[in-house]
mmCIF file with all atom_site columns, C-alpha atoms in Angstrom:
data_model
loop_
_atom_site.group_PDB
_atom_site.id
_atom_site.type_symbol
_atom_site.label_atom_id
_atom_site.label_alt_id
_atom_site.label_comp_id
_atom_site.label_asym_id
_atom_site.label_entity_id
_atom_site.label_seq_id
_atom_site.pdbx_PDB_ins_code
_atom_site.Cartn_x
_atom_site.Cartn_y
_atom_site.Cartn_z
_atom_site.occupancy
_atom_site.B_iso_or_equiv
_atom_site.pdbx_formal_charge
_atom_site.auth_seq_id
_atom_site.auth_comp_id
_atom_site.auth_asym_id
_atom_site.auth_atom_id
_atom_site.pdbx_PDB_model_num
ATOM 1   C CA . MET A 1 1   ? 35.022 210.184 144.070 1.00 0.00 ? 58  MET A CA 1
ATOM 2   C CA . GLY A 1 2   ? 33.103 212.390 141.890 1.00 0.00 ? 59  GLY A CA 1
ATOM 3   C CA . GLY A 1 3   ? 31.789 212.401 138.354 1.00 0.00 ? 60  GLY A CA 1
ATOM 4   C CA . LYS A 1 4   ? 31.026 209.247 136.507 1.00 0.00 ? 61  LYS A CA 1
ATOM 5   C CA . TYR A 1 5   ? 33.100 207.145 138.927 1.00 0.00 ? 62  TYR A CA 1
ATOM 6   C CA . ARG A 1 6   ? 31.086 208.172 141.885 1.00 0.00 ? 63  ARG A CA 1
ATOM 7   C CA . ILE A 1 7   ? 29.635 205.137 143.652 1.00 0.00 ? 64  ILE A CA 1
ATOM 8   C CA . THR A 1 8   ? 26.007 205.649 144.404 1.00 0.00 ? 65  THR A CA 1
ATOM 9   C CA . GLY A 1 9   ? 25.265 202.199 145.842 1.00 0.00 ? 66  GLY A CA 1
ATOM 10  C CA . ASN A 1 10  ? 23.386 200.594 142.966 1.00 0.00 ? 67  ASN A CA 1
ATOM 11  C CA . THR A 1 11  ? 25.917 200.898 139.964 1.00 0.00 ? 68  THR A CA 1
ATOM 12  C CA . TYR A 1 12  ? 29.589 200.094 139.733 1.00 0.00 ? 69  TYR A CA 1
ATOM 13  C CA . PRO A 1 13  ? 32.013 201.186 137.067 1.00 0.00 ? 70  PRO A CA 1
ATOM 14  C CA . ARG A 1 14  ? 32.781 198.489 134.447 1.00 0.00 ? 71  ARG A CA 1
ATOM 15  C CA . MET A 1 15  ? 36.445 197.518 134.527 1.00 0.00 ? 72  MET A CA 1
ATOM 16  C CA . ARG A 1 16  ? 37.388 195.409 131.477 1.00 0.00 ? 73  ARG A CA 1
ATOM 17  C CA . ARG A 1 17  ? 40.594 193.477 131.089 1.00 0.00 ? 74  ARG A CA 1
ATOM 18  C CA . PRO A 1 18  ? 42.685 194.590 128.213 1.00 0.00 ? 75  PRO A CA 1
ATOM 19  C CA . ARG A 1 19  ? 42.008 192.568 125.048 1.00 0.00 ? 76  ARG A CA 1
ATOM 20  C CA . HIS A 1 20  ? 44.619 190.043 124.102 1.00 0.00 ? 77  HIS A CA 1
ATOM 21  C CA . ARG A 1 21  ? 44.807 190.433 120.327 1.00 0.00 ? 78  ARG A CA 1
ATOM 22  C CA . ARG A 1 22  ? 47.659 187.920 119.941 1.00 0.00 ? 79  ARG A CA 1
ATOM 23  C CA . LYS A 1 23  ? 45.607 185.045 121.473 1.00 0.00 ? 80  LYS A CA 1
ATOM 24  C CA . LEU A 1 24  ? 42.710 185.954 119.231 1.00 0.00 ? 81  LEU A CA 1
ATOM 25  C CA . ALA A 1 25  ? 44.903 185.940 116.091 1.00 0.00 ? 82  ALA A CA 1
ATOM 26  C CA . LEU A 1 26  ? 46.466 182.548 117.026 1.00 0.00 ? 83  LEU A CA 1
ATOM 27  C CA . SER A 1 27  ? 43.073 181.066 117.629 1.00 0.00 ? 84  SER A CA 1
ATOM 28  C CA . VAL A 1 28  ? 41.783 182.223 114.276 1.00 0.00 ? 85  VAL A CA 1
ATOM 29  C CA . THR A 1 29  ? 44.891 180.965 112.502 1.00 0.00 ? 86  THR A CA 1
ATOM 30  C CA . ALA A 1 30  ? 44.694 177.588 114.150 1.00 0.00 ? 87  ALA A CA 1
ATOM 31  C CA . ALA A 1 31  ? 41.052 177.250 113.258 1.00 0.00 ? 88  ALA A CA 1
ATOM 32  C CA . VAL A 1 32  ? 41.800 178.062 109.575 1.00 0.00 ? 89  VAL A CA 1
ATOM 33  C CA . VAL A 1 33  ? 44.653 175.525 109.398 1.00 0.00 ? 90  VAL A CA 1
ATOM 34  C CA . ALA A 1 34  ? 42.521 172.776 111.048 1.00 0.00 ? 91  ALA A CA 1
ATOM 35  C CA . LEU A 1 35  ? 39.693 173.423 108.546 1.00 0.00 ? 92  LEU A CA 1
ATOM 36  C CA . GLY A 1 36  ? 42.183 173.283 105.659 1.00 0.00 ? 93  GLY A CA 1
ATOM 37  C CA . LEU A 1 37  ? 43.700 170.021 106.827 1.00 0.00 ? 94  LEU A CA 1
ATOM 38  C CA . ALA A 1 38  ? 40.276 168.460 107.350 1.00 0.00 ? 95  ALA A CA 1
ATOM 39  C CA . GLY A 1 39  ? 39.148 169.522 103.766 1.00 0.00 ? 96  GLY A CA 1
ATOM 40  C CA . TRP A 1 40  ? 42.374 168.232 102.207 1.00 0.00 ? 97  TRP A CA 1
ATOM 41  C CA . GLY A 1 41  ? 42.062 164.881 104.029 1.00 0.00 ? 98  GLY A CA 1
ATOM 42  C CA . THR A 1 42  ? 38.434 164.696 102.863 1.00 0.00 ? 99  THR A CA 1
ATOM 43  C CA . LEU A 1 43  ? 39.442 165.177 99.205  1.00 0.00 ? 100 LEU A CA 1
ATOM 44  C CA . GLN A 1 44  ? 42.119 162.549 99.518  1.00 0.00 ? 101 GLN A CA 1
ATOM 45  C CA . LEU A 1 45  ? 39.650 159.951 100.870 1.00 0.00 ? 102 LEU A CA 1
ATOM 46  C CA . ILE A 1 46  ? 37.250 160.826 98.117  1.00 0.00 ? 103 ILE A CA 1
ATOM 47  C CA . ASP A 1 47  ? 39.981 160.265 95.474  1.00 0.00 ? 104 ASP A CA 1
ATOM 48  C CA . VAL A 1 48  ? 40.861 156.915 96.994  1.00 0.00 ? 105 VAL A CA 1
ATOM 49  C CA . PHE A 1 49  ? 37.391 155.599 97.057  1.00 0.00 ? 106 PHE A CA 1
ATOM 50  C CA . THR A 1 50  ? 36.300 156.911 93.692  1.00 0.00 ? 107 THR A CA 1
ATOM 51  C CA . GLY A 1 51  ? 39.494 156.018 91.787  1.00 0.00 ? 108 GLY A CA 1
ATOM 52  C CA . GLY A 1 52  ? 40.580 159.570 91.219  1.00 0.00 ? 109 GLY A CA 1
ATOM 53  C CA . ASN A 1 53  ? 44.227 159.137 92.037  1.00 0.00 ? 110 ASN A CA 1
ATOM 54  C CA . GLU A 1 54  ? 46.810 157.822 89.637  1.00 0.00 ? 111 GLU A CA 1
ATOM 55  C CA . GLN A 1 55  ? 47.551 154.561 91.568  1.00 0.00 ? 112 GLN A CA 1
ATOM 56  C CA . ALA A 1 56  ? 43.927 153.612 91.471  1.00 0.00 ? 113 ALA A CA 1
ATOM 57  C CA . ASN A 1 57  ? 43.800 154.350 87.724  1.00 0.00 ? 114 ASN A CA 1
ATOM 58  C CA . ALA A 1 58  ? 46.906 152.305 87.089  1.00 0.00 ? 115 ALA A CA 1
ATOM 59  C CA . ALA A 1 59  ? 45.492 149.372 89.015  1.00 0.00 ? 116 ALA A CA 1
ATOM 60  C CA . GLY A 1 60  ? 42.421 149.430 86.846  1.00 0.00 ? 117 GLY A CA 1
ATOM 61  C CA . ARG A 1 61  ? 44.272 149.469 83.572  1.00 0.00 ? 118 ARG A CA 1
ATOM 62  C CA . PRO A 1 62  ? 45.449 146.126 82.019  1.00 0.00 ? 119 PRO A CA 1
ATOM 63  C CA . LYS A 1 63  ? 49.154 145.509 82.089  1.00 0.00 ? 120 LYS A CA 1
ATOM 64  C CA . ALA A 1 64  ? 50.943 145.739 78.831  1.00 0.00 ? 121 ALA A CA 1
ATOM 65  C CA . CYS A 1 65  ? 52.416 142.373 77.990  1.00 0.00 ? 122 CYS A CA 1
ATOM 66  C CA . PRO A 1 66  ? 55.741 142.223 76.092  1.00 0.00 ? 123 PRO A CA 1
ATOM 67  C CA . SER A 1 67  ? 55.485 140.882 72.663  1.00 0.00 ? 124 SER A CA 1
ATOM 68  C CA . PRO A 1 68  ? 57.385 137.722 71.675  1.00 0.00 ? 125 PRO A CA 1
ATOM 69  C CA . SER A 1 69  ? 59.762 139.795 69.613  1.00 0.00 ? 126 SER A CA 1
ATOM 70  C CA . ALA A 1 70  ? 60.649 141.937 72.694  1.00 0.00 ? 127 ALA A CA 1
ATOM 71  C CA . THR A 1 71  ? 61.714 138.819 74.635  1.00 0.00 ? 128 THR A CA 1
ATOM 72  C CA . LYS A 1 72  ? 65.444 138.002 74.816  1.00 0.00 ? 129 LYS A CA 1
ATOM 73  C CA . ALA A 1 73  ? 66.451 135.900 71.920  1.00 0.00 ? 130 ALA A CA 1
ATOM 74  C CA . ALA A 1 74  ? 68.287 132.634 72.568  1.00 0.00 ? 131 ALA A CA 1
ATOM 75  C CA . LYS A 1 75  ? 72.042 132.764 72.275  1.00 0.00 ? 132 LYS A CA 1
ATOM 76  C CA . ALA A 1 76  ? 73.294 131.213 69.041  1.00 0.00 ? 133 ALA A CA 1
ATOM 77  C CA . LEU A 1 77  ? 75.278 127.975 69.788  1.00 0.00 ? 134 LEU A CA 1
ATOM 78  C CA . PRO A 1 78  ? 77.889 126.376 67.476  1.00 0.00 ? 135 PRO A CA 1
ATOM 79  C CA . LYS A 1 79  ? 76.854 123.291 65.566  1.00 0.00 ? 136 LYS A CA 1
ATOM 80  C CA . PRO A 1 80  ? 78.584 119.983 66.522  1.00 0.00 ? 137 PRO A CA 1
ATOM 81  C CA . ALA A 1 81  ? 80.469 120.132 63.228  1.00 0.00 ? 138 ALA A CA 1
ATOM 82  C CA . ALA A 1 82  ? 82.199 123.287 64.371  1.00 0.00 ? 139 ALA A CA 1
ATOM 83  C CA . ILE A 1 83  ? 83.442 121.823 67.753  1.00 0.00 ? 140 ILE A CA 1
ATOM 84  C CA . LYS A 1 84  ? 86.753 119.955 67.938  1.00 0.00 ? 141 LYS A CA 1
ATOM 85  C CA . VAL A 1 85  ? 86.872 117.544 70.900  1.00 0.00 ? 142 VAL A CA 1
ATOM 86  C CA . ASN A 1 86  ? 89.938 115.905 72.340  1.00 0.00 ? 143 ASN A CA 1
ATOM 87  C CA . ILE A 1 87  ? 89.006 112.790 74.247  1.00 0.00 ? 144 ILE A CA 1
ATOM 88  C CA . TYR A 1 88  ? 90.958 111.451 77.168  1.00 0.00 ? 145 TYR A CA 1
ATOM 89  C CA . ASN A 1 89  ? 90.266 108.342 79.253  1.00 0.00 ? 146 ASN A CA 1
ATOM 90  C CA . ALA A 1 90  ? 90.743 108.856 83.079  1.00 0.00 ? 147 ALA A CA 1
ATOM 91  C CA . THR A 1 91  ? 89.352 105.419 83.981  1.00 0.00 ? 148 THR A CA 1
ATOM 92  C CA . PRO A 1 92  ? 91.097 102.045 84.308  1.00 0.00 ? 149 PRO A CA 1
ATOM 93  C CA . ARG A 1 93  ? 88.953 100.653 81.375  1.00 0.00 ? 150 ARG A CA 1
ATOM 94  C CA . SER A 1 94  ? 91.027 100.450 78.259  1.00 0.00 ? 151 SER A CA 1
ATOM 95  C CA . GLY A 1 95  ? 89.712 101.511 74.840  1.00 0.00 ? 152 GLY A CA 1
ATOM 96  C CA . LEU A 1 96  ? 87.061 103.816 76.268  1.00 0.00 ? 153 LEU A CA 1
ATOM 97  C CA . ALA A 1 97  ? 88.448 106.965 74.718  1.00 0.00 ? 154 ALA A CA 1
ATOM 98  C CA . LYS A 1 98  ? 88.473 105.343 71.229  1.00 0.00 ? 155 LYS A CA 1
ATOM 99  C CA . ALA A 1 99  ? 84.900 104.125 71.606  1.00 0.00 ? 156 ALA A CA 1
ATOM 100 C CA . ALA A 1 100 ? 83.769 107.594 72.828  1.00 0.00 ? 157 ALA A CA 1
ATOM 101 C CA . ALA A 1 101 ? 85.529 109.234 69.925  1.00 0.00 ? 158 ALA A CA 1
ATOM 102 C CA . ASP A 1 102 ? 83.858 106.983 67.398  1.00 0.00 ? 159 ASP A CA 1
ATOM 103 C CA . GLU A 1 103 ? 80.394 107.720 68.932  1.00 0.00 ? 160 GLU A CA 1
ATOM 104 C CA . LEU A 1 104 ? 80.899 111.533 68.915  1.00 0.00 ? 161 LEU A CA 1
ATOM 105 C CA . LYS A 1 105 ? 82.244 111.430 65.352  1.00 0.00 ? 162 LYS A CA 1
ATOM 106 C CA . LYS A 1 106 ? 78.972 109.740 64.245  1.00 0.00 ? 163 LYS A CA 1
ATOM 107 C CA . ARG A 1 107 ? 77.109 112.608 65.926  1.00 0.00 ? 164 ARG A CA 1
ATOM 108 C CA . GLY A 1 108 ? 78.951 115.196 63.871  1.00 0.00 ? 165 GLY A CA 1
ATOM 109 C CA . PHE A 1 109 ? 81.721 116.359 66.208  1.00 0.00 ? 166 PHE A CA 1
ATOM 110 C CA . ILE A 1 110 ? 85.279 116.866 64.948  1.00 0.00 ? 167 ILE A CA 1
ATOM 111 C CA . ILE A 1 111 ? 87.604 114.500 66.850  1.00 0.00 ? 168 ILE A CA 1
ATOM 112 C CA . GLY A 1 112 ? 91.072 115.712 67.822  1.00 0.00 ? 169 GLY A CA 1
ATOM 113 C CA . LYS A 1 113 ? 93.463 113.852 70.160  1.00 0.00 ? 170 LYS A CA 1
ATOM 114 C CA . VAL A 1 114 ? 92.415 110.500 71.623  1.00 0.00 ? 171 VAL A CA 1
ATOM 115 C CA . ASP A 1 115 ? 94.550 109.279 74.447  1.00 0.00 ? 172 ASP A CA 1
ATOM 116 C CA . ASN A 1 116 ? 94.764 108.421 78.134  1.00 0.00 ? 173 ASN A CA 1
ATOM 117 C CA . ALA A 1 117 ? 94.175 111.409 80.528  1.00 0.00 ? 174 ALA A CA 1
ATOM 118 C CA . PRO A 1 118 ? 97.186 113.383 81.787  1.00 0.00 ? 175 PRO A CA 1
ATOM 119 C CA . ALA A 1 119 ? 98.415 112.646 85.344  1.00 0.00 ? 176 ALA A CA 1
ATOM 120 C CA . ALA A 1 120 ? 96.482 115.565 86.811  1.00 0.00 ? 177 ALA A CA 1
ATOM 121 C CA . TYR A 1 121 ? 93.179 113.831 85.832  1.00 0.00 ? 178 TYR A CA 1
ATOM 122 C CA . ASP A 1 122 ? 94.110 110.149 85.496  1.00 0.00 ? 179 ASP A CA 1
ATOM 123 C CA . LYS A 1 123 ? 91.734 108.152 87.764  1.00 0.00 ? 180 LYS A CA 1
ATOM 124 C CA . LYS A 1 124 ? 90.778 111.368 89.487  1.00 0.00 ? 181 LYS A CA 1
ATOM 125 C CA . VAL A 1 125 ? 87.489 112.197 87.778  1.00 0.00 ? 182 VAL A CA 1
ATOM 126 C CA . PRO A 1 126 ? 84.716 110.781 89.978  1.00 0.00 ? 183 PRO A CA 1
ATOM 127 C CA . GLY A 1 127 ? 81.774 111.744 87.792  1.00 0.00 ? 184 GLY A CA 1
ATOM 128 C CA . PRO A 1 128 ? 80.875 110.883 84.248  1.00 0.00 ? 185 PRO A CA 1
ATOM 129 C CA . GLY A 1 129 ? 83.389 113.320 82.830  1.00 0.00 ? 186 GLY A CA 1
ATOM 130 C CA . VAL A 1 130 ? 84.929 116.757 82.723  1.00 0.00 ? 187 VAL A CA 1
ATOM 131 C CA . LEU A 1 131 ? 84.698 119.310 79.863  1.00 0.00 ? 188 LEU A CA 1
ATOM 132 C CA . LEU A 1 132 ? 87.826 121.380 79.768  1.00 0.00 ? 189 LEU A CA 1
ATOM 133 C CA . GLY A 1 133 ? 88.348 124.366 77.445  1.00 0.00 ? 190 GLY A CA 1
ATOM 134 C CA . GLY A 1 134 ? 89.059 128.065 77.143  1.00 0.00 ? 191 GLY A CA 1
ATOM 135 C CA . PRO A 1 135 ? 86.853 130.807 78.690  1.00 0.00 ? 192 PRO A CA 1
ATOM 136 C CA . THR A 1 136 ? 84.814 131.129 75.517  1.00 0.00 ? 193 THR A CA 1
ATOM 137 C CA . ALA A 1 137 ? 83.771 127.514 75.589  1.00 0.00 ? 194 ALA A CA 1
ATOM 138 C CA . MET A 1 138 ? 81.653 128.075 78.707  1.00 0.00 ? 195 MET A CA 1
ATOM 139 C CA . ASN A 1 139 ? 78.878 129.711 76.604  1.00 0.00 ? 196 ASN A CA 1
ATOM 140 C CA . GLY A 1 140 ? 79.583 127.999 73.341  1.00 0.00 ? 197 GLY A CA 1
ATOM 141 C CA . SER A 1 141 ? 81.007 124.474 73.046  1.00 0.00 ? 198 SER A CA 1
ATOM 142 C CA . PHE A 1 142 ? 80.300 123.269 76.592  1.00 0.00 ? 199 PHE A CA 1
ATOM 143 C CA . PRO A 1 143 ? 76.483 123.508 76.443  1.00 0.00 ? 200 PRO A CA 1
ATOM 144 C CA . VAL A 1 144 ? 76.447 121.644 73.093  1.00 0.00 ? 201 VAL A CA 1
ATOM 145 C CA . LEU A 1 145 ? 78.901 118.928 74.163  1.00 0.00 ? 202 LEU A CA 1
ATOM 146 C CA . GLY A 1 146 ? 77.108 118.741 77.510  1.00 0.00 ? 203 GLY A CA 1
ATOM 147 C CA . THR A 1 147 ? 73.898 117.571 75.800  1.00 0.00 ? 204 THR A CA 1
ATOM 148 C CA . GLN A 1 148 ? 75.793 114.416 74.930  1.00 0.00 ? 205 GLN A CA 1
ATOM 149 C CA . LEU A 1 149 ? 77.001 113.775 78.480  1.00 0.00 ? 206 LEU A CA 1
ATOM 150 C CA . PRO A 1 150 ? 74.700 115.187 81.081  1.00 0.00 ? 207 PRO A CA 1
ATOM 151 C CA . GLY A 1 151 ? 76.307 115.698 84.469  1.00 0.00 ? 208 GLY A CA 1
ATOM 152 C CA . ALA A 1 152 ? 79.755 116.391 83.207  1.00 0.00 ? 209 ALA A CA 1
ATOM 153 C CA . ALA A 1 153 ? 81.649 119.031 85.170  1.00 0.00 ? 210 ALA A CA 1
ATOM 154 C CA . GLN A 1 154 ? 82.797 122.112 83.225  1.00 0.00 ? 211 GLN A CA 1
ATOM 155 C CA . LYS A 1 155 ? 86.140 123.789 83.776  1.00 0.00 ? 212 LYS A CA 1
ATOM 156 C CA . THR A 1 156 ? 88.118 126.403 81.969  1.00 0.00 ? 213 THR A CA 1
ATOM 157 C CA . ASP A 1 157 ? 91.891 126.803 81.467  1.00 0.00 ? 214 ASP A CA 1
ATOM 158 C CA . ALA A 1 158 ? 94.157 129.407 79.831  1.00 0.00 ? 215 ALA A CA 1
ATOM 159 C CA . ARG A 1 159 ? 94.062 127.971 76.294  1.00 0.00 ? 216 ARG A CA 1
ATOM 160 C CA . ARG A 1 160 ? 93.288 130.408 73.460  1.00 0.00 ? 217 ARG A CA 1
ATOM 161 C CA . THR A 1 161 ? 92.317 127.630 70.919  1.00 0.00 ? 218 THR A CA 1
ATOM 162 C CA . ALA A 1 162 ? 88.642 126.728 70.246  1.00 0.00 ? 219 ALA A CA 1
ATOM 163 C CA . ASP A 1 163 ? 89.094 122.933 70.842  1.00 0.00 ? 220 ASP A CA 1
ATOM 164 C CA . VAL A 1 164 ? 87.741 121.381 74.032  1.00 0.00 ? 221 VAL A CA 1
ATOM 165 C CA . ASP A 1 165 ? 88.759 118.337 76.043  1.00 0.00 ? 222 ASP A CA 1
ATOM 166 C CA . LEU A 1 166 ? 86.354 115.627 77.116  1.00 0.00 ? 223 LEU A CA 1
ATOM 167 C CA . ILE A 1 167 ? 87.969 113.670 80.047  1.00 0.00 ? 224 ILE A CA 1
ATOM 168 C CA . ILE A 1 168 ? 85.987 110.577 80.689  1.00 0.00 ? 225 ILE A CA 1
ATOM 169 C CA . GLY A 1 169 ? 85.312 109.906 84.407  1.00 0.00 ? 226 GLY A CA 1
ATOM 170 C CA . THR A 1 170 ? 84.922 106.668 86.393  1.00 0.00 ? 227 THR A CA 1
ATOM 171 C CA . THR A 1 171 ? 81.077 106.639 86.461  1.00 0.00 ? 228 THR A CA 1
ATOM 172 C CA . PHE A 1 172 ? 80.767 107.082 82.613  1.00 0.00 ? 229 PHE A CA 1
ATOM 173 C CA . LYS A 1 173 ? 78.557 104.436 81.104  1.00 0.00 ? 230 LYS A CA 1
ATOM 174 C CA . ALA A 1 174 ? 77.292 105.891 77.832  1.00 0.00 ? 231 ALA A CA 1
ATOM 175 C CA . PHE A 1 175 ? 76.448 109.107 76.067  1.00 0.00 ? 232 PHE A CA 1
ATOM 176 C CA . SER A 1 176 ? 72.831 110.321 75.893  1.00 0.00 ? 233 SER A CA 1
ATOM 177 C CA . THR A 1 177 ? 70.775 108.744 73.094  1.00 0.00 ? 234 THR A CA 1
ATOM 178 C CA . PRO A 1 178 ? 70.786 110.826 69.900  1.00 0.00 ? 235 PRO A CA 1
ATOM 179 C CA . ALA A 1 179 ? 67.194 111.661 70.410  1.00 0.00 ? 236 ALA A CA 1
ATOM 180 C CA . ALA A 1 180 ? 67.628 112.842 73.978  1.00 0.00 ? 237 ALA A CA 1
ATOM 181 C CA . ALA A 1 181 ? 70.717 114.870 73.006  1.00 0.00 ? 238 ALA A CA 1
ATOM 182 C CA . ALA A 1 182 ? 68.832 116.423 70.088  1.00 0.00 ? 239 ALA A CA 1
ATOM 183 C CA . THR A 1 183 ? 65.959 117.389 72.421  1.00 0.00 ? 240 THR A CA 1
ATOM 184 C CA . ALA A 1 184 ? 68.292 118.981 74.876  1.00 0.00 ? 241 ALA A CA 1
ATOM 185 C CA . LEU A 1 185 ? 70.057 120.886 72.137  1.00 0.00 ? 242 LEU A CA 1
ATOM 186 C CA . THR A 1 186 ? 66.725 122.180 70.815  1.00 0.00 ? 243 THR A CA 1
ATOM 187 C CA . ALA A 1 187 ? 65.799 123.308 74.330  1.00 0.00 ? 244 ALA A CA 1
ATOM 188 C CA . LEU A 1 188 ? 69.071 125.310 74.441  1.00 0.00 ? 245 LEU A CA 1
ATOM 189 C CA . THR A 1 189 ? 68.613 127.025 71.144  1.00 0.00 ? 246 THR A CA 1
ATOM 190 C CA . LYS A 1 190 ? 64.896 127.591 71.566  1.00 0.00 ? 247 LYS A CA 1
ATOM 191 C CA . PRO A 1 191 ? 64.140 127.987 75.171  1.00 0.00 ? 248 PRO A CA 1
ATOM 192 C CA . ALA A 1 192 ? 60.511 127.773 76.395  1.00 0.00 ? 249 ALA A CA 1
ATOM 193 C CA . PRO A 1 193 ? 59.027 131.288 76.885  1.00 0.00 ? 250 PRO A CA 1
ATOM 194 C CA . ALA A 1 194 ? 58.648 132.452 80.489  1.00 0.00 ? 251 ALA A CA 1
ATOM 195 C CA . PRO A 1 195 ? 55.142 132.006 82.025  1.00 0.00 ? 252 PRO A CA 1
ATOM 196 C CA . SER A 1 196 ? 52.901 134.945 81.258  1.00 0.00 ? 253 SER A CA 1
ATOM 197 C CA . THR A 1 197 ? 51.939 137.152 84.204  1.00 0.00 ? 254 THR A CA 1
ATOM 198 C CA . CYS A 1 198 ? 49.510 139.214 82.177  1.00 0.00 ? 255 CYS A CA 1
#
């Protein structure tokens, strides 16, 4: 060979591989992405430890407690003088319905019918009693009348009148004392506030 490619024994022509520009571009891109992710992660860690993010700021602020006026008001319940009670005796003891009617009348309730229980309930009420009335009585008359006879079962029927039935059961002994009934009624109309979490 002649010219610049002639081999003289002490020098050899330099044969370079063709440059791979794609590999170089990918390497540079990967390096830039890695540096960006590392920088972003560093900023996030700094925000967490210095309280720069919103969650950390929210945790540091005191919680806003609802004011008493914002709490749900107690539901208005009818007065005993607005509740008409029919009293039925489902026990073998005679005169119990009349005695119960006299006591509830002293406590301000309006007394309706006083009689023995119908066959569906006669000697079939195992507890102290059953309160029976229309669907509206569940959140009205029943809670008020229930303060006089704790433990009485509550059932609704299809009646559209506002009166309620008190069917005296076999374990009935006496009504609550007037003081205990008044305390229970006060608790219903003015429930204790929920414990503060603030």
